[in-house]
Amino acid sequence: MIITENLITFFSETREHTEALCKPLEIEDYVVQPIVDVSPPKWHLGHTTWFFEEFILKHHKPNYQLFNEDFAFVFNSYYESIGKRVVRNDRGNLSRPGVAKVYDYRHYVTNELKELLSSNVSKEVEMLLLMGIHHEKQHQELLMTDIKYILGNNPLLPRYNDTFEEDYTQSFPSKWITMNEGIYEIGHDNPSSFCYDNELGRHKVFIHEYNISNKLVTNKEYLEFINSGGYEDFNLWHAEGWDWLKQTKISQPMYWHNIDGDWHHYTLKGLQKLNLDAPVMHISYFEAFAYAQWKGCRLPTEFEWEAAQKLFEWGSRWEWTESAYLPYPGYKKAPGAIGEYNGKFMVNQKVLRGSSVVSPNHHIRPTYRNFFQTNLRWQFTGIRLAK
Amino acid sequence: MIITENLITFFSETREHTEALCKPLEIEDYVVQPIVDVSPPKWHLGHTTWFFEEFILKHHKPNYQLFNEDFAFVFNSYYESIGKRVVRNDRGNLSRPGVAKVYDYRHYVTNELKELLSSNVSKEVEMLLLMGIHHEKQHQELLMTDIKYILGNNPLLPRYNDTFEEDYTQSFPSKWITMNEGIYEIGHDNPSSFCYDNELGRHKVFIHEYNISNKLVTNKEYLEFINSGGYEDFNLWHAEGWDWLKQTKISQPMYWHNIDGDWHHYTLKGLQKLNLDAPVMHISYFEAFAYAQWKGCRLPTEFEWEAAQKLFEWGSRWEWTESAYLPYPGYKKAPGAIGEYNGKFMVNQKVLRGSSVVSPNHHIRPTYRNFFQTNLRWQFTGIRLAK
Amino acid sequence: MIITENLITFFSETREHTEALCKPLEIEDYVVQPIVDVSPPKWHLGHTTWFFEEFILKHHKPNYQLFNEDFAFVFNSYYESIGKRVVRNDRGNLSRPGVAKVYDYRHYVTNELKELLSSNVSKEVEMLLLMGIHHEKQHQELLMTDIKYILGNNPLLPRYNDTFEEDYTQSFPSKWITMNEGIYEIGHDNPSSFCYDNELGRHKVFIHEYNISNKLVTNKEYLEFINSGGYEDFNLWHAEGWDWLKQTKISQPMYWHNIDGDWHHYTLKGLQKLNLDAPVMHISYFEAFAYAQWKGCRLPTEFEWEAAQKLFEWGSRWEWTESAYLPYPGYKKAPGAIGEYNGKFMVNQKVLRGSSVVSPNHHIRPTYRNFFQTNLRWQFTGIRLAK
Amino acid sequence: MIITENLITFFSETREHTEALCKPLEIEDYVVQPIVDVSPPKWHLGHTTWFFEEFILKHHKPNYQLFNEDFAFVFNSYYESIGKRVVRNDRGNLSRPGVAKVYDYRHYVTNELKELLSSNVSKEVEMLLLMGIHHEKQHQELLMTDIKYILGNNPLLPRYNDTFEEDYTQSFPSKWITMNEGIYEIGHDNPSSFCYDNELGRHKVFIHEYNISNKLVTNKEYLEFINSGGYEDFNLWHAEGWDWLKQTKISQPMYWHNIDGDWHHYTLKGLQKLNLDAPVMHISYFEAFAYAQWKGCRLPTEFEWEAAQKLFEWGSRWEWTESAYLPYPGYKKAPGAIGEYNGKFMVNQKVLRGSSVVSPNHHIRPTYRNFFQTNLRWQFTGIRLAK
């Protein structure tokens, strides 16, 4: 089949956009890995490239020459099927390949793929191409959260740039949206648009009557929770959350700094006074849950969220839900390495719905299921209440 | 109100039964705690007693004298509301109070409570009494699993007694039970019988058509999984399960011993040749999941289990489900320390349904929701497949 | 050769004395192991017995029947040569063999050995017998320190008995003893009396002029160090000691309790008001060093201690020295398992000289070299200054 | 006083030499910290500069402007006296300040110091200048060992350059040098030449007759130890060394690679076939000790080494001694931060004597006392036997 011009443009733009996101970085910023959850930017650049090379070029481009044999080893992430990989917490220990070499690798693979796409290819290649583009978009989001972590945990607090806006104030009044009891259809249903396997299997869910807020919880509201002793009252927390609090000594969202009694937070524009009207962010599921308990409310399930999402504004914060990350009825993971993408994480994680200020275009949809462990905070996470 | 004779008998029998379970023990067996999940038997004896003292006698019996002030500290478990407690992994370091003293404590509290129950008491006392009895029954089950762990991990492999039967062979042919798509009612609905708060909130769930096995997976079937390399194929495992395997080097159910090529397992009757027709037990959720993957099936959800449970035999193994342990719609935890019972564990655990060979009488019902972390194996857990 | 009556009596008394030390214990006290450095009393009873069985009876008594094959596995300590052993931090997880069985084992071995000793035996057996007796005496000392730890870290603070005196007040005035520069002879030199291999190789050491205190540091003096901020001034500590302080949050000797502003300490007689005139005890090398720094002094080397020891009173506290535990010139470890006794610990430990209130008779001599890691405090350790 | 032209040249050359050592690096190589013992090269560049700024310019140059206030925080190492510091294992997480900025910092401080030195300064400034130069020389050595670690643990095994020679073959025959029993003078005694405080306090030591080898142990000899099972025989190892072996699974020197049966090792020139005649390197004290045990010999003490050093060739490997790192008689640490230099490490480390292929000029003398923990291997360490 012939790949459409549109899709080729989509591919090119995605590849360029990743590089544009890295423009403000110094070379040193590409290298470090301050915690295991954060990957060095150059690793993101290499890994998204390796995906195209490993799954498309290597198998589908005749006489394709690997850019460098060792890169499969360096840039593989968690794909056990593909052989050895650098353990995840070792990524920040690798000074080589250097940044320039990684860009060479990117451009080589981009060009080789464009050449392949200009010829007649199989349906499978088109599917893998789409997969690779969306995989890269997912990493664009992680890239931004990781960059924020790398800069925001440096004692010099360097800014990323002067313009990136993280605070999306919702200036309308807050109210409860009431949803009727009944059967709702959940999951992706548009065969012509891309989605991940974990969104498939559109199915019926019975939901009891509930209320869901039209607004995200703000910094001001969250401050009230802090000031009223929310972090000291074990009644509000899961047992595991309470242990986590005592171990980490956490008492505020990530990136918050109290400077001479005034709350500030680090943003990609640098250290800023806390905007009280903006939605709170960088809180763990444990904190989101405790906040909801304190308010006498709860978090919505992912089904409640999806059923109601047309009725409220979303998109600036990933929103924690009460739902554990589980397969939809009839879920089957794809065979081989592609199948490692989602299914094997379906245990001990919570679903987040929506998207965030660093989510790339064309990567946002109501059925998207993001998921993280309950203690993680470096994402642009937020809270929406239900009851 | 007047407590019925039946309920007083229920109380007395429960107290006596706990002590009867400990009869075969030597004093030394009461003391040790080989892993953090296991509690020393004397701690179970004291803790179930402390529950009655703390929640009933202390507040409802006029002029009640505490048996010993320090025991609240020693025998509190996870109740943060009640002040300091011995950290959970320190229980096995306490030689005092000695076993005889703990029995004195039991008898003192049993008698004081009987005295209280012979008078006119409030409805609340009756509720707390029921709660305390069921709490103790729950600990009877844990007591047996903990005793098995303590003896079964001793290099001398001492037996508990000569008669306790763990293998309940299901000798009927295996078949799939088909359940229709539709709305099912889930949760406890008999106001006259006891249940925990996590079973309440009977509610509707839409379930798609599914099949569920009428039999538990047997040792023979599980051996085929082992022999076909199930423990070496990462494709069958969750990422977290695979990490767990590599870290623990586990390659068979707990208590299995391969002696000169023959499979044995430790049971409460001592070391036995493995009965191939008995249901497999002592496997983690990770292993149950991997086995189901290998069979091309899956585990049932707790809703599927409850909807179908009248159609199959259950009761010898706690059965892992695919469901995360979450609150039912409308769940509200009770205020105060009693409310710490269930709600605060509703994260990162899986639901088990059914009951096991060590479940006490009157503690078995179709709506009962047991829950454990995904790596735990010391319970009498088993596998039922769905698809 | 014929074993002398005296030596047989020495053997019998040693065996009986160990059991006498355990008299005040409840059965439960024999079982627990609150920290890895502490062994359960029943393990000491079994291990000292196993030593006689393994090294003497098994090889030297014709037709000797092992009491129980598995005990070699359970009661071996660190002897790699003798095959598998229960890992050291697992000793407290073993409820079996029970205490009564361990006493049976003791009596069986004691009797078998007496029978052997009544016959003609080789010189090697006599040497091993002496070794075994002194080995058991060493464990008598550890037994008492371990018992103190087991009882003293129980929240109920049970006493061992009512009479054991730990405080040996030195009521004479403190003064500095001046020792001349010169060559001193160090090490054991009496071939007719027992010593360990690490004391042998009497050799010359050149010592520069020094002063050594005639008294141990008292609780009163140590309190001044605490009150003047000694635990908060990093200048006084080794880097490794400072890290240890920050990690453990230690700010006083082990067993000290500040109750409503008054200092108490747990002793084998139970909780007591701190005797200000008694020598401080239960401090680590790090603390002893920091105290000496604070005083503008230093700890003596083991050579300085041995050269001067006739001139001062010692015997109630093991005294930390500045000397690392190293082999004397010409040190050769014995071949086989007996050689594992001392040599393999000669790295990263400090020498202690003297003896303590729990050191058994016939186990005290000026050349004795005790040794521990620099962070350990459960021994009856003390401080003598030099400059 | 007026600083001599020679000393100013010494300063300039030292500053330039550090930068010359970094010439072959890519920017990314300056940033990473693969293990806690290794520091990122840019940290060495900054830290040696900070030393001059903190101890000289800040206090002795009128109106000195700090280059950047935050750098004190970033480039302080272990000096607790100087306030907060980035924890040691966090150095590799800092992408900023970038490499260019660190070089700016260096040049600024170098020039400011030159300006200061052209004026009349106090004797103290001269002393601190000398201290700072030698401090930087010490870091030049660490810089090279750290660079080797960073490149040699990268899966791509990049080379540092094409010329750096690590193998200094000793082609003369091996023999034992016999040293007479007697009193030897140990320690630095030339007041006109620089040394560290830990070398001072020249003092007398009585040494018994001994033999010391005129040659270092070669790769060939060490291979015999490996091939004869040296890493599997616990009798040769300290208990702590044996635990370390079992935990790390180490079975050969660091940087050795067995490729299809042939031994190679990574060097600064890249991967090379192992030169059997060159002295073995990159072994821990534990390994050096075990090798000596296997040979029926021992390691020399630092006193034996110093007493004999004129009679053998040394200088290509730091040589492990049997001596623990302890203060010489009369050792007093300097007051304030300078005093933190050596004294606080005098526990649980072993002394190394000599110097290595990466030791800078003017930093090599017979009384120099290097010291490391017993498990470290990334230094160019070697073995000389004694008996």
PDB file of N, CA and C in Angstrom, chain C residues 176 217 221-222 225 235-238 283-300 320-322 383-387, chain D residues 332:
ATOM      1  N   TRP C 176      46.971  10.517  86.176  1.00  0.00           N
ATOM      2  CA  TRP C 176      47.617  10.013  84.967  1.00  0.00           C
ATOM      3  C   TRP C 176      48.834   9.181  85.348  1.00  0.00           C
ATOM      4  N   VAL C 217      36.278   6.261  82.544  1.00  0.00           N
ATOM      5  CA  VAL C 217      35.388   7.419  82.437  1.00  0.00           C
ATOM      6  C   VAL C 217      34.052   7.078  83.107  1.00  0.00           C
ATOM      7  N   GLU C 221      30.989  12.007  83.991  1.00  0.00           N
ATOM      8  CA  GLU C 221      31.818  12.655  82.975  1.00  0.00           C
ATOM      9  C   GLU C 221      31.185  12.533  81.599  1.00  0.00           C
ATOM     10  N   TYR C 222      30.607  11.378  81.334  1.00  0.00           N
ATOM     11  CA  TYR C 222      30.004  11.189  80.016  1.00  0.00           C
ATOM     12  C   TYR C 222      28.787  12.086  79.831  1.00  0.00           C
ATOM     13  N   PHE C 225      29.745  15.402  78.601  1.00  0.00           N
ATOM     14  CA  PHE C 225      29.961  15.334  77.144  1.00  0.00           C
ATOM     15  C   PHE C 225      28.628  15.472  76.402  1.00  0.00           C
ATOM     16  N   ASN C 235      32.889  17.732  64.533  1.00  0.00           N
ATOM     17  CA  ASN C 235      34.347  17.790  64.643  1.00  0.00           C
ATOM     18  C   ASN C 235      34.922  16.685  65.520  1.00  0.00           C
ATOM     19  N   LEU C 236      34.106  16.184  66.421  1.00  0.00           N
ATOM     20  CA  LEU C 236      34.596  15.182  67.365  1.00  0.00           C
ATOM     21  C   LEU C 236      34.540  13.765  66.808  1.00  0.00           C
ATOM     22  N   TRP C 237      33.908  13.601  65.681  1.00  0.00           N
ATOM     23  CA  TRP C 237      33.591  12.250  65.201  1.00  0.00           C
ATOM     24  C   TRP C 237      34.342  11.906  63.936  1.00  0.00           C
ATOM     25  N   HIS C 238      34.584  10.606  63.759  1.00  0.00           N
ATOM     26  CA  HIS C 238      35.015  10.131  62.454  1.00  0.00           C
ATOM     27  C   HIS C 238      33.886  10.375  61.445  1.00  0.00           C
ATOM     28  N   ILE C 283      28.758   1.854  75.159  1.00  0.00           N
ATOM     29  CA  ILE C 283      29.020   2.870  74.117  1.00  0.00           C
ATOM     30  C   ILE C 283      29.833   2.211  73.003  1.00  0.00           C
ATOM     31  N   SER C 284      29.661   2.718  71.788  1.00  0.00           N
ATOM     32  CA  SER C 284      30.390   2.200  70.636  1.00  0.00           C
ATOM     33  C   SER C 284      31.807   2.781  70.611  1.00  0.00           C
ATOM     34  N   TYR C 285      32.660   2.211  69.765  1.00  0.00           N
ATOM     35  CA  TYR C 285      33.984   2.810  69.560  1.00  0.00           C
ATOM     36  C   TYR C 285      33.847   4.246  69.085  1.00  0.00           C
ATOM     37  N   PHE C 286      32.884   4.493  68.196  1.00  0.00           N
ATOM     38  CA  PHE C 286      32.712   5.858  67.688  1.00  0.00           C
ATOM     39  C   PHE C 286      32.481   6.847  68.831  1.00  0.00           C
ATOM     40  N   GLU C 287      31.659   6.425  69.780  1.00  0.00           N
ATOM     41  CA  GLU C 287      31.373   7.305  70.915  1.00  0.00           C
ATOM     42  C   GLU C 287      32.590   7.441  71.828  1.00  0.00           C
ATOM     43  N   ALA C 288      33.294   6.320  72.059  1.00  0.00           N
ATOM     44  CA  ALA C 288      34.490   6.389  72.904  1.00  0.00           C
ATOM     45  C   ALA C 288      35.505   7.346  72.296  1.00  0.00           C
ATOM     46  N   PHE C 289      35.684   7.256  70.988  1.00  0.00           N
ATOM     47  CA  PHE C 289      36.624   8.131  70.294  1.00  0.00           C
ATOM     48  C   PHE C 289      36.207   9.594  70.415  1.00  0.00           C
ATOM     49  N   ALA C 290      34.907   9.855  70.181  1.00  0.00           N
ATOM     50  CA  ALA C 290      34.422  11.237  70.227  1.00  0.00           C
ATOM     51  C   ALA C 290      34.577  11.821  71.624  1.00  0.00           C
ATOM     52  N   TYR C 291      34.309  10.989  72.626  1.00  0.00           N
ATOM     53  CA  TYR C 291      34.478  11.473  74.001  1.00  0.00           C
ATOM     54  C   TYR C 291      35.937  11.880  74.233  1.00  0.00           C
ATOM     55  N   ALA C 292      36.868  11.009  73.790  1.00  0.00           N
ATOM     56  CA  ALA C 292      38.289  11.292  73.992  1.00  0.00           C
ATOM     57  C   ALA C 292      38.695  12.580  73.261  1.00  0.00           C
ATOM     58  N   GLN C 293      38.201  12.768  72.064  1.00  0.00           N
ATOM     59  CA  GLN C 293      38.484  14.002  71.307  1.00  0.00           C
ATOM     60  C   GLN C 293      38.019  15.225  72.081  1.00  0.00           C
ATOM     61  N   TRP C 294      36.823  15.090  72.605  1.00  0.00           N
ATOM     62  CA  TRP C 294      36.214  16.215  73.323  1.00  0.00           C
ATOM     63  C   TRP C 294      37.052  16.585  74.554  1.00  0.00           C
ATOM     64  N   LYS C 295      37.673  15.558  75.153  1.00  0.00           N
ATOM     65  CA  LYS C 295      38.496  15.770  76.343  1.00  0.00           C
ATOM     66  C   LYS C 295      39.908  16.222  75.979  1.00  0.00           C
ATOM     67  N   GLY C 296      40.212  16.298  74.679  1.00  0.00           N
ATOM     68  CA  GLY C 296      41.565  16.632  74.258  1.00  0.00           C
ATOM     69  C   GLY C 296      42.537  15.484  74.496  1.00  0.00           C
ATOM     70  N   CYS C 297      41.994  14.290  74.616  1.00  0.00           N
ATOM     71  CA  CYS C 297      42.843  13.110  74.837  1.00  0.00           C
ATOM     72  C   CYS C 297      42.658  12.138  73.677  1.00  0.00           C
ATOM     73  N   ARG C 298      43.009  10.914  73.918  1.00  0.00           N
ATOM     74  CA  ARG C 298      42.796   9.876  72.894  1.00  0.00           C
ATOM     75  C   ARG C 298      42.613   8.541  73.619  1.00  0.00           C
ATOM     76  N   LEU C 299      42.256   7.498  72.859  1.00  0.00           N
ATOM     77  CA  LEU C 299      42.202   6.158  73.433  1.00  0.00           C
ATOM     78  C   LEU C 299      43.610   5.557  73.386  1.00  0.00           C
ATOM     79  N   PRO C 300      43.950   4.680  74.331  1.00  0.00           N
ATOM     80  CA  PRO C 300      45.253   4.030  74.251  1.00  0.00           C
ATOM     81  C   PRO C 300      45.284   3.002  73.128  1.00  0.00           C
ATOM     82  N   TRP C 320      37.638  -0.018  74.971  1.00  0.00           N
ATOM     83  CA  TRP C 320      37.965   0.224  73.557  1.00  0.00           C
ATOM     84  C   TRP C 320      39.398   0.745  73.433  1.00  0.00           C
ATOM     85  N   THR C 321      40.155   0.210  72.493  1.00  0.00           N
ATOM     86  CA  THR C 321      41.464   0.791  72.203  1.00  0.00           C
ATOM     87  C   THR C 321      41.437   1.390  70.796  1.00  0.00           C
ATOM     88  N   GLU C 322      42.484   2.141  70.523  1.00  0.00           N
ATOM     89  CA  GLU C 322      42.621   2.749  69.199  1.00  0.00           C
ATOM     90  C   GLU C 322      43.132   1.745  68.169  1.00  0.00           C
ATOM     91  N   ILE C 383      35.412   3.245  78.642  1.00  0.00           N
ATOM     92  CA  ILE C 383      36.428   4.151  78.095  1.00  0.00           C
ATOM     93  C   ILE C 383      37.514   4.409  79.130  1.00  0.00           C
ATOM     94  N   ARG C 384      38.762   4.213  78.723  1.00  0.00           N
ATOM     95  CA  ARG C 384      39.918   4.686  79.493  1.00  0.00           C
ATOM     96  C   ARG C 384      40.711   5.613  78.575  1.00  0.00           C
ATOM     97  N   LEU C 385      41.100   6.762  79.103  1.00  0.00           N
ATOM     98  CA  LEU C 385      41.781   7.757  78.273  1.00  0.00           C
ATOM     99  C   LEU C 385      43.303   7.612  78.339  1.00  0.00           C
ATOM    100  N   ALA C 386      43.943   8.054  77.275  1.00  0.00           N
ATOM    101  CA  ALA C 386      45.396   8.184  77.250  1.00  0.00           C
ATOM    102  C   ALA C 386      45.728   9.539  76.622  1.00  0.00           C
ATOM    103  N   LYS C 387      46.998   9.905  76.703  1.00  0.00           N
ATOM    104  CA  LYS C 387      47.415  11.125  75.991  1.00  0.00           C
ATOM    105  C   LYS C 387      48.926  11.113  75.791  1.00  0.00           C
TER     106      LYS C 387
ATOM    107  N   LYS D 332      47.874  15.357  65.740  1.00  0.00           N
ATOM    108  CA  LYS D 332      46.835  16.316  66.129  1.00  0.00           C
ATOM    109  C   LYS D 332      46.235  16.868  64.852  1.00  0.00           C
TER     110      LYS D 332
END
